[in-house]
Tab-separated table of N, CA and C in Angstrom:
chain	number	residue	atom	x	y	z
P	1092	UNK	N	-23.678	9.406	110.057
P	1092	UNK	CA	-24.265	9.101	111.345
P	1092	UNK	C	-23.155	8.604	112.285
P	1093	UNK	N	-23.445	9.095	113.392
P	1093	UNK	CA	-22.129	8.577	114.579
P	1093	UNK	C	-22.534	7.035	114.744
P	1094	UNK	N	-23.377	6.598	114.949
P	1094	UNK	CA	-23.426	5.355	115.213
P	1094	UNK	C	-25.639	4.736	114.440
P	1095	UNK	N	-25.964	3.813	114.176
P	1095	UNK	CA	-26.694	3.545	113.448
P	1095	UNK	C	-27.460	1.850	114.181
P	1096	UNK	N	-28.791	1.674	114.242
P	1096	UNK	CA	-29.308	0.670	114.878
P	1096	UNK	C	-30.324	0.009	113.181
P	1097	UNK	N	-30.683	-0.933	113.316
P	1097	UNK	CA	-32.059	-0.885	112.847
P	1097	UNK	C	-33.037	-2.111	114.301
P	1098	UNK	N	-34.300	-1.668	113.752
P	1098	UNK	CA	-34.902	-2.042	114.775
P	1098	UNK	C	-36.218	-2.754	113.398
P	1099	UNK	N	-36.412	-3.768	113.913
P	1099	UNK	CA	-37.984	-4.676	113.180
P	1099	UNK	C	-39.108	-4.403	113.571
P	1100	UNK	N	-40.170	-4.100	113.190
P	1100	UNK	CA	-41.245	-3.211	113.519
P	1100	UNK	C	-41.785	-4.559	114.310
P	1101	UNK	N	-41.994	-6.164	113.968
P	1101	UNK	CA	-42.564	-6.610	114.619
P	1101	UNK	C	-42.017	-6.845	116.210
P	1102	UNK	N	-40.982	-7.336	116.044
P	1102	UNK	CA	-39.940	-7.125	117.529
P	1102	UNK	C	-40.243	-5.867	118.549
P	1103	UNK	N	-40.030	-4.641	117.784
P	1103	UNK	CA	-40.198	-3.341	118.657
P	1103	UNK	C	-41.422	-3.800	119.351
P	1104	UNK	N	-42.521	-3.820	118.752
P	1104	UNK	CA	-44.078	-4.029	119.331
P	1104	UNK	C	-43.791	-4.959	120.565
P	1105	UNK	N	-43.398	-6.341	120.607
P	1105	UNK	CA	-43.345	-7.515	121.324
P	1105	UNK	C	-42.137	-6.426	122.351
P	1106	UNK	N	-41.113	-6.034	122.444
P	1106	UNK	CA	-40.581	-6.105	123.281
P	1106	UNK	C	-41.191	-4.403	124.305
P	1107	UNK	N	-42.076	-3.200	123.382
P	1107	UNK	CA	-42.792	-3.230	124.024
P	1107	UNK	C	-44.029	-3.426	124.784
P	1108	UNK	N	-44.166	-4.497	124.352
P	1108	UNK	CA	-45.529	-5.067	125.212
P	1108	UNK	C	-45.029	-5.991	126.722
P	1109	UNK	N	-43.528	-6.523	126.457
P	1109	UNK	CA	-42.981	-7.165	127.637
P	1109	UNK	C	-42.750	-5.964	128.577
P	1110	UNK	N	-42.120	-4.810	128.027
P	1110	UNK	CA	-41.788	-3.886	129.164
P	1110	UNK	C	-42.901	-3.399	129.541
P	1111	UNK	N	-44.149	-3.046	129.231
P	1111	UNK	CA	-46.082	-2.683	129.697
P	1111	UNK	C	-45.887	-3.495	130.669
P	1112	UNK	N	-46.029	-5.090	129.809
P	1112	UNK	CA	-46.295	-5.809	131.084
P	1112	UNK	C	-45.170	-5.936	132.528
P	1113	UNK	N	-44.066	-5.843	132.286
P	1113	UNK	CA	-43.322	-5.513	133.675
P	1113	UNK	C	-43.607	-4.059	134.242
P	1114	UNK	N	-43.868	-3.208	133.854
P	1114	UNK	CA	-44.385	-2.022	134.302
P	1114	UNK	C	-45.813	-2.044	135.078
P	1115	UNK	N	-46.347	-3.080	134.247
P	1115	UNK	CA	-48.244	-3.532	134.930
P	1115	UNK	C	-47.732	-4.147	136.417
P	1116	UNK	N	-46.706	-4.976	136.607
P	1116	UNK	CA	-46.334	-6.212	137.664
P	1116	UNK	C	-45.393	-4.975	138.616
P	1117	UNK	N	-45.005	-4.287	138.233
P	1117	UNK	CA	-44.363	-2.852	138.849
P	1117	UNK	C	-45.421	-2.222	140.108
P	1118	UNK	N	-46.507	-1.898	139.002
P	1118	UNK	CA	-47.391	-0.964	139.656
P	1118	UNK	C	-48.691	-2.007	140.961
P	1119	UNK	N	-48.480	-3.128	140.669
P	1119	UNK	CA	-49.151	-4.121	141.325
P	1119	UNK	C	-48.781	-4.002	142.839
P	1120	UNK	N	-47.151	-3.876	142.619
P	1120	UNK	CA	-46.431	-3.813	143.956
P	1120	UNK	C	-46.344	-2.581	144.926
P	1121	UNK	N	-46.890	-1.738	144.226
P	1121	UNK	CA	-46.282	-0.013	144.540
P	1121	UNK	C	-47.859	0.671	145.746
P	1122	UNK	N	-47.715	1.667	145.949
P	1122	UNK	CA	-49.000	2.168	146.529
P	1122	UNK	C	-49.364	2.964	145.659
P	1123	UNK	N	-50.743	3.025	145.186
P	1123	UNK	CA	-51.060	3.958	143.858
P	1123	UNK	C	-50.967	5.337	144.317
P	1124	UNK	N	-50.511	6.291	145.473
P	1124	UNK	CA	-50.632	6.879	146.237
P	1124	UNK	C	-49.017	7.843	146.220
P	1125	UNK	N	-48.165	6.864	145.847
P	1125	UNK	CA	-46.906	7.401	145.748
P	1125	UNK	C	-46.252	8.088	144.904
P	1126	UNK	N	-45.591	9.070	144.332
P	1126	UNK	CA	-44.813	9.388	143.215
P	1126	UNK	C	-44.171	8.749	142.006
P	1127	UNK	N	-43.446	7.220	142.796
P	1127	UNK	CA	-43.093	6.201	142.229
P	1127	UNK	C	-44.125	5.651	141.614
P	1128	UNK	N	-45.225	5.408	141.537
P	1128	UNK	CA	-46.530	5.192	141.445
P	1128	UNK	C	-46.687	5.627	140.325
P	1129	UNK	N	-47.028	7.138	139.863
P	1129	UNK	CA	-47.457	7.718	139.127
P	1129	UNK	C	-46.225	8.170	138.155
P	1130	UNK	N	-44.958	8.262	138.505
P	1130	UNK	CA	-43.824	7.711	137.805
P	1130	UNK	C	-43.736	6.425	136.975
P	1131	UNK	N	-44.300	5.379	136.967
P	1131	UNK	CA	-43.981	4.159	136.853
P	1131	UNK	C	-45.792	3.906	135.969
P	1132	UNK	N	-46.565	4.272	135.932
P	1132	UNK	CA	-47.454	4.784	135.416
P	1132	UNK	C	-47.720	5.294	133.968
P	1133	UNK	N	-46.900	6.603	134.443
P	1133	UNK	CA	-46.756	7.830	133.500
P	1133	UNK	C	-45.523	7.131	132.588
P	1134	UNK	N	-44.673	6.083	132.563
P	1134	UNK	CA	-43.922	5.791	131.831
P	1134	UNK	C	-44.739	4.048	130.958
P	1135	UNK	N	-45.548	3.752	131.821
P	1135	UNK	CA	-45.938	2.969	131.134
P	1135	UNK	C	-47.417	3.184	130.342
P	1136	UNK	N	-47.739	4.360	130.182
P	1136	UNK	CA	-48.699	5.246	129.245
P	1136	UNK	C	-47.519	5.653	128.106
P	1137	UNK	N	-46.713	5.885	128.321
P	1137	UNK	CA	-45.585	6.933	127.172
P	1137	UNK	C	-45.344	5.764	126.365
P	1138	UNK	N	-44.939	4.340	126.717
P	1138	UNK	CA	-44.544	2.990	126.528
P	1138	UNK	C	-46.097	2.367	125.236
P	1139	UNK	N	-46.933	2.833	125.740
P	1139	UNK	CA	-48.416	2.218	125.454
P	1139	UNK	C	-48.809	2.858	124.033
P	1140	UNK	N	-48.312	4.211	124.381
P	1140	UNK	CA	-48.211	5.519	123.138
P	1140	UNK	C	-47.915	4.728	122.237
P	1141	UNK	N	-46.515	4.430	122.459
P	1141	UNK	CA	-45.554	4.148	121.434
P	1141	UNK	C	-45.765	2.655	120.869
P	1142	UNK	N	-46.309	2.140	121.504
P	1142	UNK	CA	-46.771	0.612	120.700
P	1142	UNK	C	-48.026	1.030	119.939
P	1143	UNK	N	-48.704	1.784	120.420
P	1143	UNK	CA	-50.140	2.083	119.445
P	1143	UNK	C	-49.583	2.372	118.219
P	1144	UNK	N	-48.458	3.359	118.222
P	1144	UNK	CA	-48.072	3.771	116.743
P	1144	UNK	C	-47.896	2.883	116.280
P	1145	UNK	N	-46.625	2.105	116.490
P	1145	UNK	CA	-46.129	0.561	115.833
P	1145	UNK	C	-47.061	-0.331	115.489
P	1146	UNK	N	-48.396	-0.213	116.038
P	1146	UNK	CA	-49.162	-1.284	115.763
P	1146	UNK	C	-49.936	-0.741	114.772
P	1147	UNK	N	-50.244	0.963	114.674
P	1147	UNK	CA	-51.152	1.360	113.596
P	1147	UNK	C	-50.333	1.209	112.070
P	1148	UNK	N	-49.143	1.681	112.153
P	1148	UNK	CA	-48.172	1.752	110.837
P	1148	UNK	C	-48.415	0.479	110.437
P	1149	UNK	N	-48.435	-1.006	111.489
P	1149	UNK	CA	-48.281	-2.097	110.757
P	1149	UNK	C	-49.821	-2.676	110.262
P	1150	UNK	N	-50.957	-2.556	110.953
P	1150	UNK	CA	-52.331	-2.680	110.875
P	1150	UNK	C	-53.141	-1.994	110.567
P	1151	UNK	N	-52.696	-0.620	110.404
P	1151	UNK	CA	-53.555	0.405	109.368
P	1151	UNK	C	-53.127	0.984	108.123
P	1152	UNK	N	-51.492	0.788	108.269
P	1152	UNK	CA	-50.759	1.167	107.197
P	1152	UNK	C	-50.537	0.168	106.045
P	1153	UNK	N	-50.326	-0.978	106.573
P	1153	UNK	CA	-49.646	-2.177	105.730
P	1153	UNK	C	-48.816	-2.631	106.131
P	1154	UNK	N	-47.467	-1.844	106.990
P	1154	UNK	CA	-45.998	-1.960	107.165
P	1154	UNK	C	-46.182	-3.670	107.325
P	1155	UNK	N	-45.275	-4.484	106.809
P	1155	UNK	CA	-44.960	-5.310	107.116
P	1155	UNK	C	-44.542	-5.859	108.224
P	1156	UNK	N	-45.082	-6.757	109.120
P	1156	UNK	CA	-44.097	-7.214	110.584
P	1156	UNK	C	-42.596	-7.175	110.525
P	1157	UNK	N	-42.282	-7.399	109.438
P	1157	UNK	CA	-41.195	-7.576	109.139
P	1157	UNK	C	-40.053	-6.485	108.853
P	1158	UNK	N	-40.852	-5.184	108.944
P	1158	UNK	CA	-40.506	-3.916	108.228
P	1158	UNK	C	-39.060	-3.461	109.070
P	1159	UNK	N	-38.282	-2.915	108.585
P	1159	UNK	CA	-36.849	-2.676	109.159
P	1159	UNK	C	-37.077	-1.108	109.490
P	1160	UNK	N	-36.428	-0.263	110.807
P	1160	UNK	CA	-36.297	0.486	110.640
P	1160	UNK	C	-34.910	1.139	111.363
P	1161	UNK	N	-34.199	1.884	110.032
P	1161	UNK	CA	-32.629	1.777	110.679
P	1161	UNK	C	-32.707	3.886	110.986
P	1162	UNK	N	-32.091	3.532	112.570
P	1162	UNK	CA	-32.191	5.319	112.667
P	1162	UNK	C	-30.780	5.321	113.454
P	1163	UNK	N	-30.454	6.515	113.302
P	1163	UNK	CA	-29.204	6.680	113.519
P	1163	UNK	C	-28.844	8.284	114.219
P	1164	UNK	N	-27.828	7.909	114.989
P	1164	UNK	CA	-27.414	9.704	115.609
P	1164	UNK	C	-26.801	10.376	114.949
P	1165	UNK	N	-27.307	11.783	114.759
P	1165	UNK	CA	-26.993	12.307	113.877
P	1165	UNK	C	-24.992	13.261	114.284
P	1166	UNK	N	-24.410	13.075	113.193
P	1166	UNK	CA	-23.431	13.893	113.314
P	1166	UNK	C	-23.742	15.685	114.044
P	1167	UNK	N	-22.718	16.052	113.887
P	1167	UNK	CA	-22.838	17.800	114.084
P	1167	UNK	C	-23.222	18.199	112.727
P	1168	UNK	N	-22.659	18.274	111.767
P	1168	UNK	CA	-23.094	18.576	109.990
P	1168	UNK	C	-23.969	18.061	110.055
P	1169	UNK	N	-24.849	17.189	109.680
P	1169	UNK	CA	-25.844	16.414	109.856
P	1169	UNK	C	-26.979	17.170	110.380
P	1170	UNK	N	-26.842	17.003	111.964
P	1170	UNK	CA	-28.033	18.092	112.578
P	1170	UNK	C	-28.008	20.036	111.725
P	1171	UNK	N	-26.521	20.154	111.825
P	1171	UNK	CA	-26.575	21.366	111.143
P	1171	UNK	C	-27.430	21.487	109.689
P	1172	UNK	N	-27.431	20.776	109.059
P	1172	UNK	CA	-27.706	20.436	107.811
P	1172	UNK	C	-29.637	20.152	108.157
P	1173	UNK	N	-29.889	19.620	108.819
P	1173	UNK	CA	-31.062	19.751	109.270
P	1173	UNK	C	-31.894	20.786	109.523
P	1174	UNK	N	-30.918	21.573	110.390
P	1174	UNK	CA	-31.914	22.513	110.954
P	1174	UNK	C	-31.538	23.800	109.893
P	1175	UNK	N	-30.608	23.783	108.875
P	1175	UNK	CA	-30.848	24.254	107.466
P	1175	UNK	C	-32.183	24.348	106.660
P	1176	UNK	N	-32.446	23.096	106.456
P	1176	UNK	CA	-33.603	22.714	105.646
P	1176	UNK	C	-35.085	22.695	106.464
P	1177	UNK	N	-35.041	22.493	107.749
P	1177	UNK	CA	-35.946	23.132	108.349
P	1177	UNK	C	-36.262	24.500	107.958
P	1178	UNK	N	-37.663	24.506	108.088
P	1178	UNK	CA	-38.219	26.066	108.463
P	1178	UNK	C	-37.940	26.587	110.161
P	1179	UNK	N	-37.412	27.489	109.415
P	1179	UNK	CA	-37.538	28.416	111.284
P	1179	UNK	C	-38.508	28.591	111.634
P	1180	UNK	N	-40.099	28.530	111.281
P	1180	UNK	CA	-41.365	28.797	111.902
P	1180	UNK	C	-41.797	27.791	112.435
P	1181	UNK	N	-41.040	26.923	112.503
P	1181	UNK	CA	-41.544	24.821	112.492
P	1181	UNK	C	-41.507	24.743	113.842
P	1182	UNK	N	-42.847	24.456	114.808
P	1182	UNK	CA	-42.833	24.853	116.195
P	1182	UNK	C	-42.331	22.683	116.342
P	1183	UNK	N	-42.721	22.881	117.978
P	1183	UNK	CA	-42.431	21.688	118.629
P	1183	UNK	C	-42.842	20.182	117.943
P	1184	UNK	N	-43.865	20.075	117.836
P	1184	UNK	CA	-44.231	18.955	117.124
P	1184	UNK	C	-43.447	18.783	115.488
P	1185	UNK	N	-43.346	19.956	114.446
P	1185	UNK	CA	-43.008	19.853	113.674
P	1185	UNK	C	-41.379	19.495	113.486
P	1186	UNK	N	-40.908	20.358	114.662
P	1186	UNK	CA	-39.362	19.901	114.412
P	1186	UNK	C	-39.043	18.346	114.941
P	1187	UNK	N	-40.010	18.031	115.967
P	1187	UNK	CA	-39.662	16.686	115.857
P	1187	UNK	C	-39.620	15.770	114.811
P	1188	UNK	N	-40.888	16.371	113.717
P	1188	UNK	CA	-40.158	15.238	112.403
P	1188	UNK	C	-39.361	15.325	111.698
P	1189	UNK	N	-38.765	16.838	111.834
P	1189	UNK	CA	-37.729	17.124	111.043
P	1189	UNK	C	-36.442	16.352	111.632
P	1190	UNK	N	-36.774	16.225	113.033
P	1190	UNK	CA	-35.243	15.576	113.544
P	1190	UNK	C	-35.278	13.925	113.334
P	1191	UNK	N	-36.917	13.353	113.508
P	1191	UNK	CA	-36.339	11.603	112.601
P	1191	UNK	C	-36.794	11.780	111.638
P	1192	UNK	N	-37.163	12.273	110.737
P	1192	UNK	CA	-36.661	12.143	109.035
P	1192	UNK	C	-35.000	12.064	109.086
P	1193	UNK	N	-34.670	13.078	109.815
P	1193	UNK	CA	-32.852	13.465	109.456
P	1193	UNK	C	-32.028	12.051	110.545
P	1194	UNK	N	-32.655	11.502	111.572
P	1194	UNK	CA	-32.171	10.743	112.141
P	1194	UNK	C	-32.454	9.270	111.495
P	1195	UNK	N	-33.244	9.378	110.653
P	1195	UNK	CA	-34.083	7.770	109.813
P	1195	UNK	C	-32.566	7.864	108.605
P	1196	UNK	N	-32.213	6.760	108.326
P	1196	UNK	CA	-31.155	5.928	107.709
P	1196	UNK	C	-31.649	5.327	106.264
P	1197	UNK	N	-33.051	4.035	107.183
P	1197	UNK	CA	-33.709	3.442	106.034
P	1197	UNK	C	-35.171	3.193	106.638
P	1198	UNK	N	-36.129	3.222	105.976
P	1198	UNK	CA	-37.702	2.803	106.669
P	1198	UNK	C	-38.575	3.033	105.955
P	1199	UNK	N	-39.830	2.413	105.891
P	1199	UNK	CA	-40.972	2.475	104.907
P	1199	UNK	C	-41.105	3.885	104.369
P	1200	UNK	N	-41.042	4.612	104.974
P	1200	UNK	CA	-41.392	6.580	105.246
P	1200	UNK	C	-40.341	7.150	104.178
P	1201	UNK	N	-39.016	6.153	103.986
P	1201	UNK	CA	-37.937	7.138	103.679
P	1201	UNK	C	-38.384	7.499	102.319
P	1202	UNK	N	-38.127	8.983	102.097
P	1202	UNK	CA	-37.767	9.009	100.678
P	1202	UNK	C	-36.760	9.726	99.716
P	1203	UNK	N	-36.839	10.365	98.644
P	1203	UNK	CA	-36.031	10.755	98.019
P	1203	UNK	C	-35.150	12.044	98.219
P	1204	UNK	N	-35.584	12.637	99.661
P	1204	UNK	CA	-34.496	13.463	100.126
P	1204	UNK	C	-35.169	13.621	101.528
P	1205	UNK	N	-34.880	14.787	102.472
P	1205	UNK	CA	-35.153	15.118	103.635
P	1205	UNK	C	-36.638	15.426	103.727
P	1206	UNK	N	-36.829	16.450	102.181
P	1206	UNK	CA	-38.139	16.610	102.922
P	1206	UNK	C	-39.168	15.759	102.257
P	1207	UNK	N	-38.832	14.755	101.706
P	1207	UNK	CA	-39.980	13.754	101.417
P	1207	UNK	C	-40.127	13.000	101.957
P	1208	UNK	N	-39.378	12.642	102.883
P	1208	UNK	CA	-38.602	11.865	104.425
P	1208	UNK	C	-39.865	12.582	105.522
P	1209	UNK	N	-39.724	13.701	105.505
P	1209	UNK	CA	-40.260	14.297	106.281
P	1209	UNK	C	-41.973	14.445	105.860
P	1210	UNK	N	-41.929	14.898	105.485
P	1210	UNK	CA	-43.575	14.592	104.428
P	1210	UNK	C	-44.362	13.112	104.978
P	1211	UNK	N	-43.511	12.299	104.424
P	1211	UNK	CA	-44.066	10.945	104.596
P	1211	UNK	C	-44.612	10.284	106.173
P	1212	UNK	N	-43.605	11.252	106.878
P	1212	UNK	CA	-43.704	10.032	108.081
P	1212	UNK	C	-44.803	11.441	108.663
P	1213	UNK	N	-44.972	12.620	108.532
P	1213	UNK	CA	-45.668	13.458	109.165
P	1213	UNK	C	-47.230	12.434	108.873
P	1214	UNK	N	-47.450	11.871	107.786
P	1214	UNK	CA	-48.707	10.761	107.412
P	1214	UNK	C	-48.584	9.753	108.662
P	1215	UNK	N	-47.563	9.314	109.323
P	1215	UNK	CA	-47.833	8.057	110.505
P	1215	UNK	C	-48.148	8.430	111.797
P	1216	UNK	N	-48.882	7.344	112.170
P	1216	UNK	CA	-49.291	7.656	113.759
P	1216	UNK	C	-48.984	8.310	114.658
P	1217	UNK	N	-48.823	9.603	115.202
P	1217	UNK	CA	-47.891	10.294	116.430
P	1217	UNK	C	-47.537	9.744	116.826
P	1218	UNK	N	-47.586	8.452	117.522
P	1218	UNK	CA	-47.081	7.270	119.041
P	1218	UNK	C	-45.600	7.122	117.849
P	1219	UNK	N	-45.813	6.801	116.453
P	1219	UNK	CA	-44.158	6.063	116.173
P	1219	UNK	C	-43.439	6.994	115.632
P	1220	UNK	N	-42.900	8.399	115.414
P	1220	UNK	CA	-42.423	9.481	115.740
P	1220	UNK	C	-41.526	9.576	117.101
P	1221	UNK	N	-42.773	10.168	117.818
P	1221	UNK	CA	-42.430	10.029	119.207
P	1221	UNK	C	-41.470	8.513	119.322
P	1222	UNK	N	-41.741	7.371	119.107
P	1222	UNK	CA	-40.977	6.196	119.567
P	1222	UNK	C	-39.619	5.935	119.062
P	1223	UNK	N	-39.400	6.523	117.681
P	1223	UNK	CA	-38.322	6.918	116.732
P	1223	UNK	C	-37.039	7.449	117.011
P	1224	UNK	N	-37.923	9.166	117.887
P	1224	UNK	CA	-37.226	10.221	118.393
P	1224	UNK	C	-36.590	9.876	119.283
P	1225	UNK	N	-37.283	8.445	120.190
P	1225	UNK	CA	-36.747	8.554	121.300
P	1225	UNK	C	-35.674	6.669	121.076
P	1226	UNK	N	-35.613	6.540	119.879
P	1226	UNK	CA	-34.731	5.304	119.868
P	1226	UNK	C	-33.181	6.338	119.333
P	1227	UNK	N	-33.584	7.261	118.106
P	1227	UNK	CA	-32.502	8.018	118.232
P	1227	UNK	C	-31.557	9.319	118.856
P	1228	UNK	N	-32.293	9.583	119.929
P	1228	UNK	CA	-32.033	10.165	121.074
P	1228	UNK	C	-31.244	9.529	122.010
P	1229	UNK	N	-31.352	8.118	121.865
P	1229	UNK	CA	-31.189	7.435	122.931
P	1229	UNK	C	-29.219	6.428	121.888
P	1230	UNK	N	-29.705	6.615	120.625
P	1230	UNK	CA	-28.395	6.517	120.061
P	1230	UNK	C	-27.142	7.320	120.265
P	1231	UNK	N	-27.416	8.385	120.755
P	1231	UNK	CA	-26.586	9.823	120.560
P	1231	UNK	C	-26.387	9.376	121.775
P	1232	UNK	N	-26.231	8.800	123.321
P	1232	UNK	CA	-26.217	8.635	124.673
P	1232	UNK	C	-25.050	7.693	124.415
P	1233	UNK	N	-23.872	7.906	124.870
P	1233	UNK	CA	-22.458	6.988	125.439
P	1233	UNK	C	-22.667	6.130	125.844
P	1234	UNK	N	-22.596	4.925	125.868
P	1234	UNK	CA	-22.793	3.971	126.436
P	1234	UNK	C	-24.228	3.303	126.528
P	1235	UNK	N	-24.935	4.089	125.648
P	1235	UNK	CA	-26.469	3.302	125.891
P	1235	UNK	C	-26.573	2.343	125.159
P	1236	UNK	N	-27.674	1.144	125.036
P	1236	UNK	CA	-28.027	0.305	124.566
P	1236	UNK	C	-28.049	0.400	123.188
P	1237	UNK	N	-26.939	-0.453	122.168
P	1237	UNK	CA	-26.683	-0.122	121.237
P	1237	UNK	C	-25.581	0.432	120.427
P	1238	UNK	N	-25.126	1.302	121.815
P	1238	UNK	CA	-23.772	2.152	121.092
P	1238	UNK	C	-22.782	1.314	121.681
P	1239	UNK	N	-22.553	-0.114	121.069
P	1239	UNK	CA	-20.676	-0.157	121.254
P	1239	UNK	C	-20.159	-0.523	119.875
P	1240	UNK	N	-18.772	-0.463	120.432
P	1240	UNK	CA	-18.125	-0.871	119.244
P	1240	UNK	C	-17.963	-1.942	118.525
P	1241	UNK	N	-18.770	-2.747	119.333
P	1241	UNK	CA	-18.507	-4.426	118.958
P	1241	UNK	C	-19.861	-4.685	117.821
P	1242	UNK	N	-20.609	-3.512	117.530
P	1242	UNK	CA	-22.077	-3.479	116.855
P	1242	UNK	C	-23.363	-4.189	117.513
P	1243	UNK	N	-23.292	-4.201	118.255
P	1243	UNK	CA	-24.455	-4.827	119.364
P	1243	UNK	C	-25.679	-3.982	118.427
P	1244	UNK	N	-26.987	-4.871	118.462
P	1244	UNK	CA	-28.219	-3.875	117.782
P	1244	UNK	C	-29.301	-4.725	118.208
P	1245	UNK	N	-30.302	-4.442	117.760
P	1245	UNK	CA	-31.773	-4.806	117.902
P	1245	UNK	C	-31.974	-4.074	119.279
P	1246	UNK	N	-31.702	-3.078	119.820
P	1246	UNK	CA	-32.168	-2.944	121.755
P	1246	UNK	C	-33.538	-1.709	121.116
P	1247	UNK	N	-34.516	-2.057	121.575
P	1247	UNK	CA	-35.575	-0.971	121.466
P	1247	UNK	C	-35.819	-1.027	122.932
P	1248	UNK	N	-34.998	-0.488	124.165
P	1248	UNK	CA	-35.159	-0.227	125.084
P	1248	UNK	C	-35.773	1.198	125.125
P	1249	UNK	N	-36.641	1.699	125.487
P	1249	UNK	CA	-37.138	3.500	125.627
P	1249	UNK	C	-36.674	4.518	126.175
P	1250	UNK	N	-35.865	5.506	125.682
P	1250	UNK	CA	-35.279	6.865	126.056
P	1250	UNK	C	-36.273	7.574	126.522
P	1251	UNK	N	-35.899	8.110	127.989
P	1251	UNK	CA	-37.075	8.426	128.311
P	1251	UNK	C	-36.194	10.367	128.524
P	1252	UNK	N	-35.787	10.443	127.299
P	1252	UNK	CA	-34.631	11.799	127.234
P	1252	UNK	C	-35.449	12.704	126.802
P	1253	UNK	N	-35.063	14.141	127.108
P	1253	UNK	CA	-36.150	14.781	125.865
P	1253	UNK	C	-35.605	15.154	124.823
P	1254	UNK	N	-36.202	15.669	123.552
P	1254	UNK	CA	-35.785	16.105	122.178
P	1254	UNK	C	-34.864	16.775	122.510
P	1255	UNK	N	-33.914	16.953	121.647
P	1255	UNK	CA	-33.223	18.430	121.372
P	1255	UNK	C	-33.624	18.854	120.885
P	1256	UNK	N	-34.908	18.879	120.184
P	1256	UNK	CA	-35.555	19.657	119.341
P	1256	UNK	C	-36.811	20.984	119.875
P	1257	UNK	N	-36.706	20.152	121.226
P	1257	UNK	CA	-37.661	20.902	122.260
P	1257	UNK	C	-37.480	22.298	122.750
């Protein structure tokens, strides 16, 4: 992996529920009428997604509050090696789990190779996938939250990038 985070399932939840709520205090100010509006909106629905998952894995699944989850950007071999073991018939939704199984490090889901990795987490909530994809999407970004050299970690700030898998 080029560079590697882990993130705490209970933390992720809390810090997105602070960014909802600055997004709620956002839209308070705005005219519901505007682009910015429905921009600012539409990101705090995508935001809302992604805590539902986190909250089902931990309250319907078991996951522990405490649960670690380390994902990481994937090398060039790596992705190559991925989209190896992928099926070529594996439309949009599917390759997204193929890309965080292959981007997941360590996490409740992981297992004894790629595609039991993959197997497993296809069982969790869509919202934490999607929230996954977009913490290690957002690893692979120069300079984003997370990537220095000094090991800075815990940022579950939201990539609002799309897949490469898309």
């Amino acid at each position: 992996m080029l560079t590697t985070e882990t993130y705490v399932l209970e933390d992720a939840i809390d810090e997105l529920k602070d960014h909802i709520a600055t997004l709620d205090e956002a839209l308070d100010e705005l005219d519901s009428s505007t682009s910015e509006y429905e921009r600012t909106e539409s990101q705090k629905d995508r935001l809302a997604y992604f805590k539902n998952g986190l909250q089902w894995q931990r309250d319907e699944e078991g996951w522990s509050p405490g649960a670690e989850i380390e994902l990481g950007a994937m090398t060039a071999s790596e992705e190559a090696m991925m989209h190896r073991e992928r099926p070529s018939t594996a439309e949009k939704d599917e390759r997204r789990l193929w890309w965080v199984a292959a981007s997941t490090v360590d996490a409740p889901y992981v297992g004894d190779d790629l595609a039991e990795t993959f197997r497993n987490l296809g069982q969790c909530h869509p919202g934490f996938p999607k929230w996954a994809e977009a913490k290690a999407n957002a690893l692979g970004v120069p300079g984003a939250p997370g990537n220095s050299s000094e090991g800075e970690t815990n940022s579950t700030t939201s990539s609002s990038s799309d897949s490469p898998t898309e």
